Amino acid sequence: MTRTDIHIHSSFSDGLATPRQIVEFAVSRQFDRICITDHVRIDTAWLDEFFEEIEALKEEFAGSIEVLAGVEAKVLDFSGRIDADLGRVSRADLVFAAFHRIPRAKGFMARRDIGRNKAEALENWFTSMKAVLSNPAVDIIAHPGNILKMSGVRIPTYLKEEIASLAGPSGKVFEHNLKYGVPDGGFLSLLVSEGVQILLGSDAHSIAELDELWSDWPANASSGHM
Ligand SMILES: [Zn+2]
Ligand SMILES: [Zn+2]
């Protein structure tokens, strides 16, 4: 049983704490493993510096905690491409694909249209999700379904079943995201029943938020459904 948080943002992207502050806090709270995961784009300039810093922390804290480097990139289109330089992000321990927008045939749906055109939003999301599941550069799906949930769109059970049945053989990990409460219980159990590995991520952007998001989880709780 390990206490793991695979999704903590640092000051390399839009988090407030430095990687070192995050690692020191995580050690004080008995985490076994954390992944410092920052937002990237195709032209992110600080990637090498990020990987070097995480590498150094990994060595310095070996024995107390396992430290991983993650990158979170948005899904760009129906072909499941992500907004990252694949050659450079391959140094990451975990590459996250995130739906920060919903692709359409060209470009992205406007945020206000997601709630207005629920059927189209679901179809576009599902089409892109299927493609992401066969993108070999992607390790893990970040906060699955949160873009729909935020616009009040429920994912029908048959779509959850279909995604779970594709996710199993794909080998992709799904994040159980503490901040957004996704996937919901029904979706999680479908994923688990298809053999999908689930890892917990807080998506915290500060130490205070990290503390808050984990406040319901006792120090000896397992964080995965593996
Ligand atoms: Zn995200
Ligand atoms: Zn995030």
Short mmCIF file of N, CA and C in Angstrom, two decimals, residues 97-222:
data_model
loop_
_atom_site.label_atom_id
_atom_site.label_comp_id
_atom_site.label_asym_id
_atom_site.label_seq_id
_atom_site.Cartn_x
_atom_site.Cartn_y
_atom_site.Cartn_z
N ALA A 97 -2.37 13.17 -20.63
CA ALA A 97 -3.21 13.83 -21.63
C ALA A 97 -4.42 14.39 -20.91
N ALA A 98 -4.69 15.68 -21.12
CA ALA A 98 -5.77 16.34 -20.40
C ALA A 98 -6.72 17.00 -21.38
N PHE A 99 -8.01 16.84 -21.11
CA PHE A 99 -9.00 17.57 -21.88
C PHE A 99 -9.25 18.91 -21.18
N HIS A 100 -8.48 19.93 -21.59
CA HIS A 100 -8.72 21.27 -21.06
C HIS A 100 -9.70 22.00 -21.96
N ARG A 101 -9.87 21.46 -23.15
CA ARG A 101 -10.88 21.96 -24.08
C ARG A 101 -11.42 20.72 -24.78
N ILE A 102 -12.54 20.86 -25.49
CA ILE A 102 -13.06 19.72 -26.25
C ILE A 102 -12.81 20.00 -27.74
N PRO A 103 -12.00 19.13 -28.36
CA PRO A 103 -11.74 19.34 -29.78
C PRO A 103 -13.02 19.20 -30.61
N ARG A 104 -13.03 19.83 -31.74
CA ARG A 104 -14.08 19.60 -32.73
C ARG A 104 -13.36 19.31 -34.03
N ALA A 105 -14.11 19.14 -35.14
CA ALA A 105 -13.46 18.79 -36.40
C ALA A 105 -12.33 19.77 -36.71
N LYS A 106 -12.57 21.05 -36.43
CA LYS A 106 -11.51 22.06 -36.56
C LYS A 106 -11.47 22.89 -35.29
N GLY A 107 -10.35 22.95 -34.63
CA GLY A 107 -10.24 23.76 -33.41
C GLY A 107 -10.95 23.12 -32.23
N PHE A 108 -11.50 23.98 -31.36
CA PHE A 108 -12.11 23.51 -30.13
C PHE A 108 -13.51 24.09 -29.98
N MET A 109 -14.35 23.38 -29.23
CA MET A 109 -15.66 23.92 -28.89
C MET A 109 -15.47 25.11 -27.95
N ALA A 110 -16.29 26.13 -28.10
CA ALA A 110 -16.30 27.23 -27.12
C ALA A 110 -16.85 26.66 -25.82
N ARG A 111 -16.32 27.15 -24.71
CA ARG A 111 -16.72 26.60 -23.41
C ARG A 111 -18.24 26.68 -23.19
N ARG A 112 -18.82 27.80 -23.58
CA ARG A 112 -20.26 27.95 -23.34
C ARG A 112 -21.10 26.99 -24.19
N ASP A 113 -20.52 26.50 -25.29
CA ASP A 113 -21.26 25.58 -26.16
C ASP A 113 -21.33 24.16 -25.60
N ILE A 114 -20.44 23.85 -24.65
CA ILE A 114 -20.40 22.48 -24.13
C ILE A 114 -21.72 22.15 -23.43
N GLY A 115 -22.18 23.07 -22.58
CA GLY A 115 -23.44 22.85 -21.88
C GLY A 115 -24.65 23.01 -22.78
N ARG A 116 -24.50 23.84 -23.82
CA ARG A 116 -25.63 24.08 -24.74
C ARG A 116 -25.83 22.94 -25.72
N ASN A 117 -24.70 22.38 -26.18
CA ASN A 117 -24.77 21.30 -27.17
C ASN A 117 -24.18 20.03 -26.57
N LYS A 118 -24.92 19.47 -25.62
CA LYS A 118 -24.39 18.35 -24.85
C LYS A 118 -24.05 17.15 -25.72
N ALA A 119 -24.94 16.84 -26.68
CA ALA A 119 -24.71 15.64 -27.50
C ALA A 119 -23.44 15.81 -28.32
N GLU A 120 -23.25 17.01 -28.88
CA GLU A 120 -22.05 17.26 -29.68
C GLU A 120 -20.80 17.21 -28.80
N ALA A 121 -20.91 17.78 -27.60
CA ALA A 121 -19.76 17.78 -26.68
C ALA A 121 -19.37 16.34 -26.34
N LEU A 122 -20.36 15.52 -26.03
CA LEU A 122 -20.07 14.12 -25.68
C LEU A 122 -19.44 13.38 -26.84
N GLU A 123 -19.99 13.60 -28.03
CA GLU A 123 -19.47 12.89 -29.20
C GLU A 123 -18.03 13.30 -29.50
N ASN A 124 -17.77 14.61 -29.43
CA ASN A 124 -16.41 15.10 -29.71
C ASN A 124 -15.42 14.62 -28.65
N TRP A 125 -15.87 14.64 -27.42
CA TRP A 125 -15.01 14.19 -26.31
C TRP A 125 -14.69 12.70 -26.48
N PHE A 126 -15.73 11.93 -26.79
CA PHE A 126 -15.56 10.48 -26.92
C PHE A 126 -14.65 10.14 -28.11
N THR A 127 -14.85 10.82 -29.23
CA THR A 127 -14.00 10.59 -30.41
C THR A 127 -12.54 10.85 -30.09
N SER A 128 -12.29 11.96 -29.39
CA SER A 128 -10.89 12.30 -29.05
C SER A 128 -10.34 11.35 -28.00
N MET A 129 -11.17 10.98 -27.04
CA MET A 129 -10.72 10.08 -25.97
C MET A 129 -10.29 8.73 -26.56
N LYS A 130 -11.09 8.21 -27.49
CA LYS A 130 -10.72 6.93 -28.12
C LYS A 130 -9.36 7.05 -28.79
N ALA A 131 -9.14 8.17 -29.46
CA ALA A 131 -7.85 8.36 -30.15
C ALA A 131 -6.70 8.49 -29.16
N VAL A 132 -6.93 9.20 -28.06
CA VAL A 132 -5.88 9.36 -27.05
C VAL A 132 -5.47 8.00 -26.49
N LEU A 133 -6.45 7.11 -26.35
CA LEU A 133 -6.16 5.78 -25.80
C LEU A 133 -5.23 4.99 -26.70
N SER A 134 -5.11 5.39 -27.97
CA SER A 134 -4.12 4.69 -28.79
C SER A 134 -2.93 5.57 -29.16
N ASN A 135 -2.75 6.67 -28.43
CA ASN A 135 -1.56 7.50 -28.62
C ASN A 135 -0.43 6.95 -27.74
N PRO A 136 0.61 6.38 -28.36
CA PRO A 136 1.66 5.73 -27.57
C PRO A 136 2.45 6.69 -26.69
N ALA A 137 2.38 8.00 -26.96
CA ALA A 137 3.14 8.97 -26.15
C ALA A 137 2.47 9.23 -24.80
N VAL A 138 1.20 8.81 -24.66
CA VAL A 138 0.43 9.14 -23.46
C VAL A 138 0.47 7.98 -22.47
N ASP A 139 0.75 8.32 -21.18
CA ASP A 139 0.73 7.29 -20.14
C ASP A 139 -0.58 7.29 -19.36
N ILE A 140 -1.13 8.46 -19.18
CA ILE A 140 -2.23 8.58 -18.21
C ILE A 140 -3.22 9.66 -18.64
N ILE A 141 -4.49 9.40 -18.36
CA ILE A 141 -5.54 10.37 -18.68
C ILE A 141 -5.80 11.19 -17.43
N ALA A 142 -5.59 12.51 -17.53
CA ALA A 142 -5.79 13.41 -16.39
C ALA A 142 -7.29 13.71 -16.21
N HIS A 143 -7.69 13.84 -14.95
CA HIS A 143 -9.08 14.22 -14.59
C HIS A 143 -10.13 13.84 -15.64
N PRO A 144 -10.33 12.52 -15.86
CA PRO A 144 -11.22 12.09 -16.95
C PRO A 144 -12.66 12.58 -16.74
N GLY A 145 -13.13 13.35 -17.71
CA GLY A 145 -14.53 13.79 -17.70
C GLY A 145 -14.77 15.13 -17.02
N ASN A 146 -13.72 15.77 -16.45
CA ASN A 146 -14.01 16.99 -15.69
C ASN A 146 -14.50 18.13 -16.56
N ILE A 147 -14.06 18.15 -17.82
CA ILE A 147 -14.49 19.25 -18.71
C ILE A 147 -16.01 19.17 -18.96
N LEU A 148 -16.53 17.95 -18.97
CA LEU A 148 -17.98 17.77 -19.14
C LEU A 148 -18.69 18.10 -17.84
N LYS A 149 -18.16 17.57 -16.75
CA LYS A 149 -18.79 17.79 -15.44
C LYS A 149 -18.92 19.28 -15.13
N MET A 150 -17.87 20.05 -15.47
CA MET A 150 -17.89 21.49 -15.16
C MET A 150 -18.98 22.22 -15.93
N SER A 151 -19.41 21.63 -17.06
CA SER A 151 -20.49 22.26 -17.82
C SER A 151 -21.82 21.54 -17.60
N GLY A 152 -21.86 20.70 -16.59
CA GLY A 152 -23.13 20.04 -16.27
C GLY A 152 -23.52 18.93 -17.23
N VAL A 153 -22.55 18.36 -17.95
CA VAL A 153 -22.87 17.28 -18.90
C VAL A 153 -22.54 15.94 -18.25
N ARG A 154 -23.52 15.09 -18.12
CA ARG A 154 -23.29 13.76 -17.54
C ARG A 154 -22.86 12.80 -18.63
N ILE A 155 -21.93 11.93 -18.28
CA ILE A 155 -21.49 10.93 -19.26
C ILE A 155 -22.42 9.72 -19.14
N PRO A 156 -23.11 9.36 -20.22
CA PRO A 156 -24.01 8.21 -20.13
C PRO A 156 -23.23 6.92 -19.84
N THR A 157 -23.89 5.99 -19.17
CA THR A 157 -23.21 4.76 -18.76
C THR A 157 -22.64 3.99 -19.95
N TYR A 158 -23.36 3.99 -21.06
CA TYR A 158 -22.84 3.18 -22.20
C TYR A 158 -21.51 3.74 -22.71
N LEU A 159 -21.33 5.07 -22.60
CA LEU A 159 -20.04 5.64 -23.02
C LEU A 159 -18.94 5.30 -22.03
N LYS A 160 -19.29 5.32 -20.74
CA LYS A 160 -18.31 4.93 -19.72
C LYS A 160 -17.87 3.48 -19.96
N GLU A 161 -18.86 2.63 -20.28
CA GLU A 161 -18.54 1.21 -20.53
C GLU A 161 -17.62 1.07 -21.73
N GLU A 162 -17.94 1.83 -22.77
CA GLU A 162 -17.13 1.72 -23.98
C GLU A 162 -15.70 2.20 -23.74
N ILE A 163 -15.57 3.31 -23.03
CA ILE A 163 -14.22 3.82 -22.71
C ILE A 163 -13.46 2.83 -21.85
N ALA A 164 -14.15 2.29 -20.84
CA ALA A 164 -13.48 1.32 -19.95
C ALA A 164 -13.01 0.10 -20.75
N SER A 165 -13.82 -0.35 -21.69
CA SER A 165 -13.44 -1.57 -22.42
C SER A 165 -12.27 -1.30 -23.38
N LEU A 166 -12.14 -0.06 -23.84
CA LEU A 166 -10.98 0.29 -24.67
C LEU A 166 -9.76 0.59 -23.80
N ALA A 167 -10.02 1.15 -22.62
CA ALA A 167 -8.92 1.56 -21.74
C ALA A 167 -8.16 0.34 -21.21
N GLY A 168 -8.88 -0.72 -20.91
CA GLY A 168 -8.23 -1.92 -20.36
C GLY A 168 -7.07 -2.37 -21.24
N PRO A 169 -7.36 -2.78 -22.48
CA PRO A 169 -6.27 -3.25 -23.34
C PRO A 169 -5.28 -2.16 -23.74
N SER A 170 -5.65 -0.89 -23.61
CA SER A 170 -4.74 0.20 -24.03
C SER A 170 -3.54 0.32 -23.10
N GLY A 171 -3.70 -0.15 -21.86
CA GLY A 171 -2.61 0.01 -20.89
C GLY A 171 -2.52 1.41 -20.30
N LYS A 172 -3.42 2.31 -20.70
CA LYS A 172 -3.37 3.66 -20.13
C LYS A 172 -3.85 3.63 -18.68
N VAL A 173 -3.21 4.46 -17.87
CA VAL A 173 -3.63 4.65 -16.49
C VAL A 173 -4.69 5.75 -16.49
N PHE A 174 -5.66 5.67 -15.59
CA PHE A 174 -6.63 6.76 -15.41
C PHE A 174 -6.39 7.40 -14.04
N GLU A 175 -6.41 8.72 -14.06
CA GLU A 175 -6.26 9.44 -12.79
C GLU A 175 -7.60 9.52 -12.06
N HIS A 176 -7.56 9.24 -10.77
CA HIS A 176 -8.70 9.59 -9.90
C HIS A 176 -8.36 10.95 -9.31
N ASN A 177 -8.99 11.98 -9.83
CA ASN A 177 -8.61 13.35 -9.50
C ASN A 177 -9.38 13.88 -8.29
N LEU A 178 -8.65 14.21 -7.25
CA LEU A 178 -9.28 14.63 -5.99
C LEU A 178 -9.94 15.99 -6.10
N LYS A 179 -9.36 16.89 -6.87
CA LYS A 179 -9.90 18.24 -6.94
C LYS A 179 -11.27 18.27 -7.62
N TYR A 180 -11.37 17.56 -8.71
CA TYR A 180 -12.62 17.59 -9.49
C TYR A 180 -13.56 16.43 -9.18
N GLY A 181 -13.10 15.47 -8.38
CA GLY A 181 -13.96 14.34 -8.05
C GLY A 181 -14.35 13.52 -9.27
N VAL A 182 -13.41 13.31 -10.17
CA VAL A 182 -13.66 12.49 -11.35
C VAL A 182 -12.56 11.42 -11.44
N PRO A 183 -12.86 10.29 -12.08
CA PRO A 183 -14.17 9.82 -12.53
C PRO A 183 -15.10 9.57 -11.33
N ASP A 184 -16.42 9.56 -11.58
CA ASP A 184 -17.35 9.26 -10.50
C ASP A 184 -17.25 7.77 -10.14
N GLY A 185 -17.93 7.39 -9.07
CA GLY A 185 -17.82 6.02 -8.57
C GLY A 185 -18.17 4.96 -9.60
N GLY A 186 -19.23 5.22 -10.37
CA GLY A 186 -19.65 4.24 -11.37
C GLY A 186 -18.60 4.05 -12.45
N PHE A 187 -18.05 5.15 -12.91
CA PHE A 187 -17.03 5.12 -13.97
C PHE A 187 -15.78 4.41 -13.42
N LEU A 188 -15.40 4.76 -12.19
CA LEU A 188 -14.21 4.13 -11.60
C LEU A 188 -14.37 2.62 -11.53
N SER A 189 -15.55 2.16 -11.10
CA SER A 189 -15.67 0.71 -10.94
C SER A 189 -15.68 0.02 -12.30
N LEU A 190 -16.22 0.68 -13.32
CA LEU A 190 -16.14 0.09 -14.67
C LEU A 190 -14.68 0.00 -15.12
N LEU A 191 -13.92 1.04 -14.87
CA LEU A 191 -12.50 1.04 -15.27
C LEU A 191 -11.74 -0.06 -14.53
N VAL A 192 -11.97 -0.15 -13.23
CA VAL A 192 -11.27 -1.17 -12.44
C VAL A 192 -11.66 -2.57 -12.92
N SER A 193 -12.93 -2.75 -13.26
CA SER A 193 -13.36 -4.09 -13.69
C SER A 193 -12.74 -4.47 -15.04
N GLU A 194 -12.29 -3.48 -15.79
CA GLU A 194 -11.60 -3.78 -17.06
C GLU A 194 -10.09 -3.85 -16.86
N GLY A 195 -9.65 -3.78 -15.62
CA GLY A 195 -8.22 -3.93 -15.35
C GLY A 195 -7.41 -2.65 -15.52
N VAL A 196 -8.10 -1.51 -15.57
CA VAL A 196 -7.38 -0.24 -15.74
C VAL A 196 -6.75 0.17 -14.40
N GLN A 197 -5.50 0.55 -14.45
CA GLN A 197 -4.83 1.04 -13.24
C GLN A 197 -5.29 2.46 -12.95
N ILE A 198 -5.67 2.71 -11.70
CA ILE A 198 -6.13 4.03 -11.27
C ILE A 198 -5.12 4.59 -10.28
N LEU A 199 -4.69 5.82 -10.49
CA LEU A 199 -3.78 6.46 -9.54
C LEU A 199 -4.39 7.77 -9.07
N LEU A 200 -4.18 8.09 -7.81
CA LEU A 200 -4.75 9.30 -7.23
C LEU A 200 -3.89 10.52 -7.53
N GLY A 201 -4.55 11.59 -7.94
CA GLY A 201 -3.87 12.86 -8.14
C GLY A 201 -4.69 13.97 -7.50
N SER A 202 -4.02 14.87 -6.81
CA SER A 202 -4.76 15.96 -6.17
C SER A 202 -4.99 17.12 -7.12
N ASP A 203 -4.06 17.31 -8.07
CA ASP A 203 -4.09 18.50 -8.94
C ASP A 203 -3.90 19.77 -8.12
N ALA A 204 -3.18 19.64 -7.00
CA ALA A 204 -2.94 20.80 -6.14
C ALA A 204 -2.00 21.78 -6.81
N HIS A 205 -2.26 23.08 -6.57
CA HIS A 205 -1.42 24.14 -7.11
C HIS A 205 -0.69 24.90 -6.00
N SER A 206 -0.81 24.41 -4.77
CA SER A 206 -0.08 25.04 -3.64
C SER A 206 0.00 24.02 -2.52
N ILE A 207 0.87 24.28 -1.55
CA ILE A 207 0.98 23.39 -0.39
C ILE A 207 -0.34 23.38 0.39
N ALA A 208 -0.94 24.56 0.54
CA ALA A 208 -2.21 24.63 1.29
C ALA A 208 -3.28 23.78 0.62
N GLU A 209 -3.31 23.84 -0.71
CA GLU A 209 -4.32 23.06 -1.43
C GLU A 209 -4.02 21.56 -1.34
N LEU A 210 -2.74 21.24 -1.40
CA LEU A 210 -2.34 19.83 -1.28
C LEU A 210 -2.79 19.29 0.08
N ASP A 211 -2.55 20.07 1.12
CA ASP A 211 -2.94 19.68 2.47
C ASP A 211 -4.45 19.50 2.55
N GLU A 212 -5.17 20.46 1.99
CA GLU A 212 -6.63 20.47 2.02
C GLU A 212 -7.21 19.26 1.26
N LEU A 213 -6.68 19.02 0.05
CA LEU A 213 -7.25 17.96 -0.78
C LEU A 213 -7.00 16.57 -0.20
N TRP A 214 -5.94 16.46 0.61
CA TRP A 214 -5.64 15.16 1.22
C TRP A 214 -6.21 15.03 2.62
N SER A 215 -6.93 16.05 3.09
CA SER A 215 -7.33 16.05 4.50
C SER A 215 -8.28 14.90 4.85
N ASP A 216 -8.99 14.37 3.83
CA ASP A 216 -9.90 13.25 4.09
C ASP A 216 -9.21 11.90 4.11
N TRP A 217 -7.93 11.89 3.73
CA TRP A 217 -7.25 10.60 3.55
C TRP A 217 -6.25 10.37 4.66
N PRO A 218 -6.48 9.35 5.49
CA PRO A 218 -5.52 9.08 6.57
C PRO A 218 -4.14 8.74 6.01
N ALA A 219 -3.13 9.00 6.82
CA ALA A 219 -1.75 8.83 6.37
C ALA A 219 -1.44 7.41 5.91
N ASN A 220 -2.18 6.43 6.44
CA ASN A 220 -1.86 5.05 6.05
C ASN A 220 -2.79 4.54 4.95
N ALA A 221 -3.57 5.46 4.32
CA ALA A 221 -4.50 5.00 3.28
C ALA A 221 -3.78 4.66 2.00
N SER A 222 -4.27 3.67 1.33
CA SER A 222 -3.74 3.36 0.01
C SER A 222 -4.32 4.36 -0.97
#
